[in-house]
Amino acid sequence: MANTFYGKKPEVFLVREKMLQTGVDMFLDIHGDEAIPYNFAAGSEGIPSYDERHAGLENAFKQALLTITPEFQDDYGYDKDEPGKANLTVGSNWVAEQFNCLSYTIEMPFKDNNNYPDPLYGWSPERSIKFGHDMVAATLAVTDKL
């Protein structure tokens, strides 16, 4: 990625430099999606180096989350990139390609999770915290594969 991409984002540039120095085994970029009312993961299927190892790590992580929490699902989300067509300026794609590691963008709903709705509170800070704990448990479930 060109340094011009980071021209106005020194914190991103510095984190990227540290990642290049130390390496990366796993990367999760956590976001909220305003349009899709589900928790889901966007993988790196379209990166040039995507292979069976990447697919296995992604599947193991997703299966762990599916087992751990009803908040996660794998039916709704973003379209998968075609092989070799990933946008490598997307952080999780760049990291997966650069470090040959498990790299996901995790999206959470802004209002509520349609598969597990809470009519009183919707998607709340407390649910985000619980989902964060579930992400740590899923990470621990795949650590030996990294």
Coordinates of C-alpha atoms in Angstrom, one line a residue:
M1 CA 0.0 0.0 0.0
A2 CA 1.4 3.4 -0.9
N3 CA 2.3 5.8 1.9
T4 CA -0.1 8.4 0.3
F5 CA -3.0 6.2 1.6
Y6 CA -1.8 7.0 5.1
G7 CA -0.9 10.7 4.5
K8 CA -3.7 11.9 6.8
K9 CA -3.7 8.8 9.1
P10 CA -0.4 8.7 11.0
E11 CA -1.8 6.2 13.6
V12 CA -2.6 3.7 10.7
F13 CA 0.8 4.3 9.2
L14 CA 2.6 3.6 12.6
V15 CA 0.5 0.5 13.3
R16 CA 1.2 -0.8 9.8
E17 CA 5.0 -0.2 10.3
K18 CA 4.9 -2.1 13.6
M19 CA 3.0 -4.9 11.9
L20 CA 5.7 -5.1 9.2
Q21 CA 8.4 -5.3 11.9
T22 CA 6.8 -7.9 14.1
G23 CA 4.5 -9.9 11.7
V24 CA 0.8 -10.8 12.2
D25 CA -0.7 -14.2 13.0
M26 CA -4.4 -13.1 13.1
F27 CA -6.1 -9.8 12.4
L28 CA -9.7 -8.8 13.2
D29 CA -11.0 -5.5 12.0
I30 CA -14.2 -4.8 13.9
H31 CA -16.9 -2.6 12.4
G32 CA -20.6 -1.7 12.6
D33 CA -22.7 -2.0 9.5
E34 CA -25.7 0.2 9.2
A35 CA -27.5 -1.7 6.5
I36 CA -27.1 -5.4 7.3
P37 CA -28.8 -6.3 10.6
Y38 CA -26.6 -9.3 11.5
N39 CA -23.2 -10.1 13.0
F40 CA -21.0 -11.6 10.2
A41 CA -17.5 -12.0 9.0
A42 CA -16.0 -10.8 5.7
G43 CA -13.1 -12.9 4.7
S44 CA -10.2 -12.6 2.3
E45 CA -11.4 -15.0 -0.4
G46 CA -10.3 -12.7 -3.2
I47 CA -6.7 -12.1 -2.3
P48 CA -4.1 -13.4 -4.8
S49 CA -2.6 -15.9 -2.4
Y50 CA -5.8 -17.3 -1.0
D51 CA -5.4 -21.0 -0.5
E52 CA -6.6 -24.0 1.4
R53 CA -4.8 -22.8 4.5
H54 CA -6.7 -19.5 4.5
A55 CA -10.0 -21.3 3.8
G56 CA -9.3 -23.7 6.7
L57 CA -8.5 -20.9 9.2
E58 CA -11.6 -18.9 8.1
N59 CA -13.8 -21.9 8.4
A60 CA -12.4 -22.9 11.8
F61 CA -12.9 -19.4 13.2
K62 CA -16.5 -19.1 11.8
Q63 CA -17.4 -22.6 13.1
A64 CA -16.1 -21.6 16.6
L65 CA -18.2 -18.5 16.6
L66 CA -21.3 -20.4 15.4
T67 CA -20.8 -22.9 18.2
I68 CA -20.1 -20.2 20.9
T69 CA -22.9 -17.7 20.3
P70 CA -26.3 -17.3 18.7
E71 CA -25.4 -13.7 17.8
F72 CA -23.2 -14.8 14.9
Q73 CA -24.4 -16.2 11.6
D74 CA -22.9 -17.0 8.1
D75 CA -25.9 -16.7 5.9
Y76 CA -26.0 -12.9 5.4
G77 CA -23.1 -10.5 4.8
Y78 CA -21.1 -9.1 1.9
D79 CA -20.6 -10.8 -1.4
K80 CA -17.3 -12.8 -1.6
D81 CA -14.7 -11.4 -3.9
E82 CA -13.8 -13.4 -6.9
P83 CA -10.4 -15.1 -6.8
G84 CA -7.7 -12.5 -7.3
K85 CA -10.1 -9.6 -7.3
A86 CA -9.9 -8.4 -3.7
N87 CA -9.5 -4.7 -3.0
L88 CA -6.1 -4.7 -1.3
T89 CA -6.6 -1.3 0.1
V90 CA -9.2 -2.9 2.5
G91 CA -7.3 -3.5 5.7
S92 CA -8.2 -7.1 6.3
N93 CA -7.4 -8.0 2.7
W94 CA -4.0 -6.3 2.7
V95 CA -3.1 -8.0 6.0
A96 CA -4.2 -11.5 4.8
E97 CA -2.1 -11.1 1.6
Q98 CA 0.9 -9.4 3.3
F99 CA 1.2 -11.8 6.3
N100 CA -0.5 -15.0 4.9
C101 CA -2.7 -15.1 8.0
L102 CA -6.3 -15.3 9.2
S103 CA -7.7 -11.9 8.6
Y104 CA -11.4 -11.0 8.9
T105 CA -13.5 -7.9 8.9
I106 CA -16.2 -8.5 11.6
E107 CA -19.4 -6.5 11.2
M108 CA -22.0 -5.9 13.9
P109 CA -25.5 -4.4 13.4
F110 CA -26.2 -0.8 14.4
K111 CA -29.8 -1.4 15.6
D112 CA -30.4 -5.1 16.3
N113 CA -29.6 -8.6 15.2
N114 CA -32.5 -9.9 13.1
N115 CA -31.7 -13.5 14.1
Y116 CA -31.6 -12.8 17.8
P117 CA -33.7 -9.6 18.3
D118 CA -34.1 -7.8 21.6
P119 CA -37.3 -5.6 21.2
L120 CA -36.6 -3.6 24.3
Y121 CA -32.9 -2.7 23.8
G122 CA -31.9 -3.8 20.3
W123 CA -28.1 -4.0 19.7
S124 CA -26.6 -2.6 22.9
P125 CA -23.2 -1.9 24.4
E126 CA -23.8 -4.9 26.7
R127 CA -24.3 -7.2 23.7
S128 CA -21.2 -5.7 22.0
I129 CA -19.2 -6.6 25.1
K130 CA -20.6 -10.1 25.2
F131 CA -19.9 -10.6 21.5
G132 CA -16.3 -9.3 22.1
H133 CA -15.9 -12.0 24.8
D134 CA -17.2 -14.6 22.3
M135 CA -14.7 -13.3 19.7
V136 CA -11.9 -14.0 22.2
A137 CA -13.2 -17.5 22.8
A138 CA -13.3 -18.1 19.1
T139 CA -9.7 -16.8 18.7
L140 CA -8.6 -19.2 21.5
A141 CA -10.3 -22.0 19.6
V142 CA -8.1 -21.5 16.5
T143 CA -4.9 -20.3 18.1
D144 CA -3.2 -23.7 17.7
K145 CA -3.9 -23.6 13.9
L146 CA -2.3 -20.2 13.4

